[in-house]
Short mmCIF file of C-alpha atoms in Angstrom, two decimals:
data_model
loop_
_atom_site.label_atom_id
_atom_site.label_comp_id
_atom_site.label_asym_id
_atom_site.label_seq_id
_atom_site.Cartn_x
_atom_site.Cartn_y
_atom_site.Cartn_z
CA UNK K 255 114.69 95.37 113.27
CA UNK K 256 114.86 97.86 116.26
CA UNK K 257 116.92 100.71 115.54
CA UNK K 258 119.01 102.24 118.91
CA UNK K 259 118.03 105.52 119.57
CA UNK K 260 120.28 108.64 118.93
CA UNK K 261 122.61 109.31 121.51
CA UNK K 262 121.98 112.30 123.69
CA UNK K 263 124.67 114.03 124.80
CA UNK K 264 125.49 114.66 128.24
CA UNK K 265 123.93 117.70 128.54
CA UNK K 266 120.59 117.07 128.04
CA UNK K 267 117.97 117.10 130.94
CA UNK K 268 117.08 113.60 132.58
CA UNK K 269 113.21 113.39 131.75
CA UNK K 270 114.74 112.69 127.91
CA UNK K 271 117.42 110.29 128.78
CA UNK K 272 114.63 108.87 130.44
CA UNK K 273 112.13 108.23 127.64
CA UNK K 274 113.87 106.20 124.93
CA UNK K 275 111.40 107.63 122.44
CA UNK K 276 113.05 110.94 122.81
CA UNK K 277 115.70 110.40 120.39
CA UNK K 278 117.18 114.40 120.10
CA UNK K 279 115.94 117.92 121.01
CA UNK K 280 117.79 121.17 121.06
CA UNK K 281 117.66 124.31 120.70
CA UNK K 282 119.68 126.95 117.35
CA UNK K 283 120.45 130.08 117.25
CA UNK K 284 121.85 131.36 113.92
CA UNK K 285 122.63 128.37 112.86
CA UNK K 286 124.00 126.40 116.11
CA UNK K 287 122.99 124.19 118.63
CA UNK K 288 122.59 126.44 121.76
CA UNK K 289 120.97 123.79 124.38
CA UNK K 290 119.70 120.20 124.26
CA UNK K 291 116.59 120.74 126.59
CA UNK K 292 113.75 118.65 127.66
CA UNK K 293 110.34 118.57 125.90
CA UNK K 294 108.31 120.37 128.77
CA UNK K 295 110.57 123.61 127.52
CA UNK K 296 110.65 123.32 123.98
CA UNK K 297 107.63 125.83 123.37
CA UNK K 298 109.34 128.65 125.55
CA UNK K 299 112.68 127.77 123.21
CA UNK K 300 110.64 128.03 120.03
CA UNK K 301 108.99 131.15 121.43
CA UNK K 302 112.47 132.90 121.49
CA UNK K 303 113.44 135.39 118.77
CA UNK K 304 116.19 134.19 116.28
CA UNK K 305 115.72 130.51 117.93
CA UNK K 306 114.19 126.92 116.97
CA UNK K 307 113.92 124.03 118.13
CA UNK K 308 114.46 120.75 116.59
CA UNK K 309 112.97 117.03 118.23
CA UNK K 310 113.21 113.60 117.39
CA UNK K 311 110.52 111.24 118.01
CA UNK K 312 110.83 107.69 117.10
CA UNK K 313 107.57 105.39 118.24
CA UNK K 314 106.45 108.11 120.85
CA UNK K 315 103.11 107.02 123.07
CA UNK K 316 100.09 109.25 123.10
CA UNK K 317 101.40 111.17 126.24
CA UNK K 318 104.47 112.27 124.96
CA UNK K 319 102.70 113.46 120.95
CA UNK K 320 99.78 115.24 123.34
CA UNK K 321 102.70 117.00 124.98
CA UNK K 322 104.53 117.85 121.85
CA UNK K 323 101.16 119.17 120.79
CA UNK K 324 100.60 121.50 123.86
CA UNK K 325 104.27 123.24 123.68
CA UNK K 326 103.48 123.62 119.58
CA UNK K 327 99.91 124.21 118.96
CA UNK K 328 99.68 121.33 116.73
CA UNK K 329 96.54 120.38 114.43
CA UNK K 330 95.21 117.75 116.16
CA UNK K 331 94.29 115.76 112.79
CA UNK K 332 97.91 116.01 112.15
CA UNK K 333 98.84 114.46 115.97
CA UNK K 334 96.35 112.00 115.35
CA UNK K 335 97.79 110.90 112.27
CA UNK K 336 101.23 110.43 113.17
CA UNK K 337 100.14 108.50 116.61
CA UNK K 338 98.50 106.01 114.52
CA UNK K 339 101.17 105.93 111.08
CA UNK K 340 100.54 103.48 108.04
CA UNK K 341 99.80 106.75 105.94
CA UNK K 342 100.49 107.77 102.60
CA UNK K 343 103.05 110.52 101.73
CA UNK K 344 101.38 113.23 101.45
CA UNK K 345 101.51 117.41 102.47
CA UNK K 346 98.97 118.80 104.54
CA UNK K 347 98.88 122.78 105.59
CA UNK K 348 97.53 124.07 108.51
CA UNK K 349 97.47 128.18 109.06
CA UNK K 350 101.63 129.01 109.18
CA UNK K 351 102.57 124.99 109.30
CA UNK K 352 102.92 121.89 107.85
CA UNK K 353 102.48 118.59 108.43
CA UNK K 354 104.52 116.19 106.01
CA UNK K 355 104.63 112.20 105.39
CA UNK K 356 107.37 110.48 104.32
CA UNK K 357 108.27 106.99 103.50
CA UNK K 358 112.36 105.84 103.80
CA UNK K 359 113.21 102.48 102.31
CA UNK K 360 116.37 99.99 102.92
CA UNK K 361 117.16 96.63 101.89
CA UNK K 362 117.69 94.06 104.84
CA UNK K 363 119.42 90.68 103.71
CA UNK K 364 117.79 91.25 100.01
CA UNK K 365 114.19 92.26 101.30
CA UNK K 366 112.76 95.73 101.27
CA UNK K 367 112.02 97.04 104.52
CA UNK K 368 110.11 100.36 104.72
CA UNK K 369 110.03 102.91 107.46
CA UNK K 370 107.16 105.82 108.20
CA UNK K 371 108.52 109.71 108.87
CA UNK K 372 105.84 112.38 110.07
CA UNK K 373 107.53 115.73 110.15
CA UNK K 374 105.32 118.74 111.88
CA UNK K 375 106.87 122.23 110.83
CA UNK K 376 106.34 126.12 111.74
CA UNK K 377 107.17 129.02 112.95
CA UNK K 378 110.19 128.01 115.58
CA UNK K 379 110.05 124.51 115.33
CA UNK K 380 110.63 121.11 113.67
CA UNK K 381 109.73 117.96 115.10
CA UNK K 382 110.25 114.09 113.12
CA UNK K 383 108.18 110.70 114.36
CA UNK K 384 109.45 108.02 112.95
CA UNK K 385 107.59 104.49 112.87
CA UNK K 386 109.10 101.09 112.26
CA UNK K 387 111.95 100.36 110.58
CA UNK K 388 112.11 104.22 109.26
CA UNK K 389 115.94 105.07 108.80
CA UNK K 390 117.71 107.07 111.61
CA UNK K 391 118.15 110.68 110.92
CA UNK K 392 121.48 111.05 112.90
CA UNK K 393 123.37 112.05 109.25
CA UNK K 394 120.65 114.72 108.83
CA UNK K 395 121.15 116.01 111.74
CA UNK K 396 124.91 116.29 111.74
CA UNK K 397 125.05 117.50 108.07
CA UNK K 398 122.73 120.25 108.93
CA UNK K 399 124.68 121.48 112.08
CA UNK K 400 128.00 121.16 109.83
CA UNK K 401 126.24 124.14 107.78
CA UNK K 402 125.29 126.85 109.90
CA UNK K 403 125.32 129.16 107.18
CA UNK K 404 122.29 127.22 105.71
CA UNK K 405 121.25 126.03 109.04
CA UNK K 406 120.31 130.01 110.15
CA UNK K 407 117.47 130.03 107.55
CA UNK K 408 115.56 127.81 110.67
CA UNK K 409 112.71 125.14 110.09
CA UNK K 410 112.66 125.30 105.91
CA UNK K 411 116.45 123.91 105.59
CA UNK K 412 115.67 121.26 108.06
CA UNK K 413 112.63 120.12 105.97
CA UNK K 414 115.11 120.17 103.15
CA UNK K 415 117.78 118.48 104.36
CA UNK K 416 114.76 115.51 105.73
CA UNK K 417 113.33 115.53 102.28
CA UNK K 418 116.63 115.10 100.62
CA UNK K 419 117.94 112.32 102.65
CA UNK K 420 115.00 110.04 102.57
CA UNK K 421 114.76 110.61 99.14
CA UNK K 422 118.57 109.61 98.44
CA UNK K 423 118.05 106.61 100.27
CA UNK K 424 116.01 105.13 97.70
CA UNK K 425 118.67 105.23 95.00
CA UNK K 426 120.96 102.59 96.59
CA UNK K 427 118.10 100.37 96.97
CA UNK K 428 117.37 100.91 93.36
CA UNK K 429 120.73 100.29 92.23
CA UNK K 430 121.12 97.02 94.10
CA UNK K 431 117.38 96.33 92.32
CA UNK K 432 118.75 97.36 89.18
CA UNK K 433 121.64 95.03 89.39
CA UNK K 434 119.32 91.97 90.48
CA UNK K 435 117.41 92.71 87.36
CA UNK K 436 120.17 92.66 85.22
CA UNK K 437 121.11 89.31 86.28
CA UNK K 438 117.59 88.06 86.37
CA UNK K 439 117.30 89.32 82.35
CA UNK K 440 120.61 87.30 81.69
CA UNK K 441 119.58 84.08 83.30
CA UNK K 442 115.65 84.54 81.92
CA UNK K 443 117.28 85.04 78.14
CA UNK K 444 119.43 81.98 78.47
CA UNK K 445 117.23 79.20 80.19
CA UNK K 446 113.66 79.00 81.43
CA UNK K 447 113.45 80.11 84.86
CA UNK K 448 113.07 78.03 87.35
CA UNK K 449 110.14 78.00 89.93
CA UNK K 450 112.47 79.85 92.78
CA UNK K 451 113.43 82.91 90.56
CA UNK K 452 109.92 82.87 88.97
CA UNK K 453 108.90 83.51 92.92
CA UNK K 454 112.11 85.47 92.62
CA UNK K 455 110.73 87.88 89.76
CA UNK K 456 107.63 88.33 91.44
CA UNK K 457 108.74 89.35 94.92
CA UNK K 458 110.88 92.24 92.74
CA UNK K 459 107.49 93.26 91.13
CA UNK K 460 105.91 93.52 94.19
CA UNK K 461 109.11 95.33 95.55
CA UNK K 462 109.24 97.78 92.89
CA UNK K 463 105.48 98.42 93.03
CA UNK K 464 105.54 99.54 96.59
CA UNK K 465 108.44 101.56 95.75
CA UNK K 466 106.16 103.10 93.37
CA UNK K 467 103.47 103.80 95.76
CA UNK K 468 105.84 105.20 98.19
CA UNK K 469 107.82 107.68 95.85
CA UNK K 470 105.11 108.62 93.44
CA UNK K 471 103.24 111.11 95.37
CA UNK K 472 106.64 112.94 97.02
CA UNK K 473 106.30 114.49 93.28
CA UNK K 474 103.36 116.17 94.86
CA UNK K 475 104.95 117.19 97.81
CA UNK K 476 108.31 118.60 96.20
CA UNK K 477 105.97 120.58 94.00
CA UNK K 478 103.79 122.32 96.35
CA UNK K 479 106.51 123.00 98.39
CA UNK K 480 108.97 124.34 95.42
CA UNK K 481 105.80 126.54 93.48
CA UNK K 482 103.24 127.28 96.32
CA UNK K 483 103.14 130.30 98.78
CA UNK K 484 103.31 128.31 101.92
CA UNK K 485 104.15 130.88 105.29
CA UNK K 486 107.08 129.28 106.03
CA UNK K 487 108.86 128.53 103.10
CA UNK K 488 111.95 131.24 102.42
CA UNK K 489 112.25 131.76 98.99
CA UNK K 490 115.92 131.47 99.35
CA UNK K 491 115.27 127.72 100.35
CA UNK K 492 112.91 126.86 96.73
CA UNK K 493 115.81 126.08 95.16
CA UNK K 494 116.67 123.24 97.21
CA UNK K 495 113.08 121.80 96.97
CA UNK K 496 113.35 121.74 93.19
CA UNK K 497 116.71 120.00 93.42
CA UNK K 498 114.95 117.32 95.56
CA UNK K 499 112.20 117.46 93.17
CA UNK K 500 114.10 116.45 90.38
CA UNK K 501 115.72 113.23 92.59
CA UNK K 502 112.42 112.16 92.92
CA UNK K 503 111.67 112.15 89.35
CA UNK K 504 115.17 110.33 88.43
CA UNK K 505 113.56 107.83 91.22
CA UNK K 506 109.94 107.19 89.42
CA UNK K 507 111.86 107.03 86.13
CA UNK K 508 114.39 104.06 87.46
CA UNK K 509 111.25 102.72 89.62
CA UNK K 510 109.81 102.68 85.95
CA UNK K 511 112.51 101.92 84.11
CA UNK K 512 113.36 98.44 86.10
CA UNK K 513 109.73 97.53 86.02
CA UNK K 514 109.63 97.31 82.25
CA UNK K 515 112.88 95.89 81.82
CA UNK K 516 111.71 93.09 84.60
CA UNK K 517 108.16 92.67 82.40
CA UNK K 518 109.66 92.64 78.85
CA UNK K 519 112.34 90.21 80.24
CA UNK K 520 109.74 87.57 81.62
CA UNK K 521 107.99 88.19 78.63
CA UNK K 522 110.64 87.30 76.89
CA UNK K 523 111.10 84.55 78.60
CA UNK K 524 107.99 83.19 78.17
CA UNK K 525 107.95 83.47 74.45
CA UNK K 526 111.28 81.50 74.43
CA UNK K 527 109.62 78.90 76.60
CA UNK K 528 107.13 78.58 73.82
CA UNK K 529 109.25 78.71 70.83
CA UNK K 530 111.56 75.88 72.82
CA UNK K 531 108.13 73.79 73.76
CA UNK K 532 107.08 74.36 69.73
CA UNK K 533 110.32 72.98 68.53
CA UNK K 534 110.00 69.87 70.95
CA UNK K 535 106.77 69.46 69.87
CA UNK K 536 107.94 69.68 66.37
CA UNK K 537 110.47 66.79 66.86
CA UNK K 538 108.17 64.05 68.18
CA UNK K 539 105.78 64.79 65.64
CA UNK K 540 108.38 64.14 62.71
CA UNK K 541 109.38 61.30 64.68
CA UNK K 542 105.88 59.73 65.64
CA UNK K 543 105.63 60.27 61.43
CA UNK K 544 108.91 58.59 60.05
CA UNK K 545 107.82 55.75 63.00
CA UNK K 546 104.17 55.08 61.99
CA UNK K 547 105.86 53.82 58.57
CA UNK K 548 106.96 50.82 59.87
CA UNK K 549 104.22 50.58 62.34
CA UNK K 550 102.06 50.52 59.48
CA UNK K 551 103.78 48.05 57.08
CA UNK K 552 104.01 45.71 60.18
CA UNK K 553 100.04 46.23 61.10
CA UNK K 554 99.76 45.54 57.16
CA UNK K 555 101.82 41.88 57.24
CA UNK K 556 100.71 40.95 60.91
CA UNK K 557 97.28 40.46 59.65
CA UNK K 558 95.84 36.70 59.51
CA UNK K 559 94.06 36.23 56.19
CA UNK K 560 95.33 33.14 54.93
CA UNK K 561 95.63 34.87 51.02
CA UNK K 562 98.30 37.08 51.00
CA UNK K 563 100.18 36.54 47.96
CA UNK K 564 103.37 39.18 48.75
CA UNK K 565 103.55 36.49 51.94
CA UNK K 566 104.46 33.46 49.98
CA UNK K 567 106.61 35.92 47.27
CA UNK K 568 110.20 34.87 47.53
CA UNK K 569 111.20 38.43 47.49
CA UNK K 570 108.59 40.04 49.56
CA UNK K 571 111.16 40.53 53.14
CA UNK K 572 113.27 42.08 51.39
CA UNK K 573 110.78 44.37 49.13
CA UNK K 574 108.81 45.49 52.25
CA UNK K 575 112.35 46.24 54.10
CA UNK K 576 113.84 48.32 51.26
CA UNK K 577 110.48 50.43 50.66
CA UNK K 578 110.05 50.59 54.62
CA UNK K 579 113.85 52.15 54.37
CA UNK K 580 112.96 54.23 51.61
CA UNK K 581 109.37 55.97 52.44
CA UNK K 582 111.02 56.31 56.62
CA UNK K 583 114.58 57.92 54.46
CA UNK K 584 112.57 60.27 52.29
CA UNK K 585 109.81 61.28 55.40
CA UNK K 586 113.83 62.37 57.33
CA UNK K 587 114.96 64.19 54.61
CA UNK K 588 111.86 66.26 54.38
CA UNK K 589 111.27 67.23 58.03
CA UNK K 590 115.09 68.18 57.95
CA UNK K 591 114.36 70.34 55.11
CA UNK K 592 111.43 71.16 56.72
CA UNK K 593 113.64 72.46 60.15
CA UNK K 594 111.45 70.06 62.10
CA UNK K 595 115.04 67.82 62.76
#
């Protein structure tokens, strides 16, 4: 799916509205948006006391990242990394900044799409890449701006308020998981599956495994950034990285929590399956019993000797019927007994 870029507004300089993978970048002062400027000036804007500068990227070339490198000073590891994406979340530090990986997730049509966000942070700036199907950042953006009392504390709350939203964005994906399991557990109790939701089961394994992989290691992340001296962190802002901290836990715990309940389900299942296959099993053997009875007798008579005395017996039919009635009867009774009918 190709997400639209944000809108600029009319302000900003043509270069940006030029380059589609410009998606936002202005300027704050105390916590409002002073200018929407063009990338070539978004060093001398950082540079400014009391000012930062905030840019969205989404799929930028190597021309424009080398660019947003030269205004910022960025590592180049860092630049070299989010040019080429498919990373894992994960927090790197370099001097007074910080380079950050995120991963979003969304459901599309039942499937799990995920999305790639490399934030670069310091002194006077914050700039986002996205890659793929990574969710748009327009809320962030306007939720932040609709709190310049937070917004004045610069780069940190922005980080935040990233952090926070991608992380958020995994709990409605959950729930509509959660809810898929449910009815999964209800149809897996009553019936053996079928071979579409057995596929069914395993695409949600597979799901909830890369969910896993994705949200596992933010724990990492929330708790460097939450315990650890980094430059740029205000202590005033630690607060809000613990309260992300612990929505990324609740997330590994559901993540954790719908993977059992998915695996004791099919297991479940399966032993149902058994027990149903055993009691089958049970029937024709109780069956194939009472039946050999007859199958016998008959094999018995059906032989061609020509002395057979119960043959020329006037009441012989009759005897072999009753105890063929009798010995079939009493074989019923038991396997009933038995639970085997």
């Amino acid at each position: 799916m190709t997400l639209p870029p944000e809108p600029v507004p009319a302000s900003s300089s043509a270069p940006d509205n030029a380059h589609a993978a410009v998606v936002a970048s202005a300027a704050y002062c105390d916590g409002r948006r002073v200018a929407d400027l063009p990338i070539a000036e978004a060093g001398a804007w950082a540079a400014k006391a009391g000012h930062f500068v905030w840019i969205g990227l989404w799929e930028p070339d190597e021309a424009l990242l080398m660019e947003v490198k030269r205004q910022f000073g960025l590592h180049e590891l860092a630049v070299e990394d989010a040019l080429h994406a498919h990373q894992r979340p994960k927090l790197d530090v370099y001097g007074d900044s910080l380079f950050m990986v995120l991963r979003t997730a969304r459901l599309e049509n039942g499937e799990l799409v995920l999305g790639e966000t490399h934030v670069f942070a310091g002194r006077g700036y914050v700039v986002t890449v996205r890659h793929g199907a990574s969710t748009s950042y327009s809320p962030v953006r306007a939720r932040a701006e609709s709190a310049p009392h937070l917004l004045k504390h610069g780069e940190d709350f922005i980080v935040y308020t990233i952090m926070d939203y991608v992380v958020d964005c995994y709990f409605p994906v959950l729930d509509q998981m959660a809810a898929t399991v449910d009815e999964l557990d209800a149809l897996l109790i009553a019936r053996p599956p079928s071979t579409a939701e057995i596929e069914r089961i395993h695409q949600l394994r597979r799901d909830l495994e890369r969910l896993r992989r994705n949200a596992s290691p933010l724990l990492e992340v929330c708790s460097r950034l939450e315990r650890f001296d980094l430059p740029m962190i205000d202590p005033a802002i630690r607060p809000y990285y613990r309260d992300v901290q612990d929505h990324v836990i609740r997330v590994n715990e559901q993540i954790g929590s719908l993977r059992e309940v998915l695996s004791f389900a099919f297991e479940t299942s399966m032993i149902l399956a058994s027990a149903r296959q055993n009691d089958v099993t049970r029937k024709l053997a109780a069956w194939a019993a009472i039946l050999a009875v007859p199958t016998a007798v008959a094999g018995l008579y059906g032989m061609n000797f020509e002395h057979m005395p119960e043959l020329h017996w006037r009441y012989g039919y009759p005897a072999v019927l009753t105890l063929i009635a009798v010995v079939c009867a009493a074989l019923y009774v038991r396997f009933r007994r038995m639970g085997w009918l």
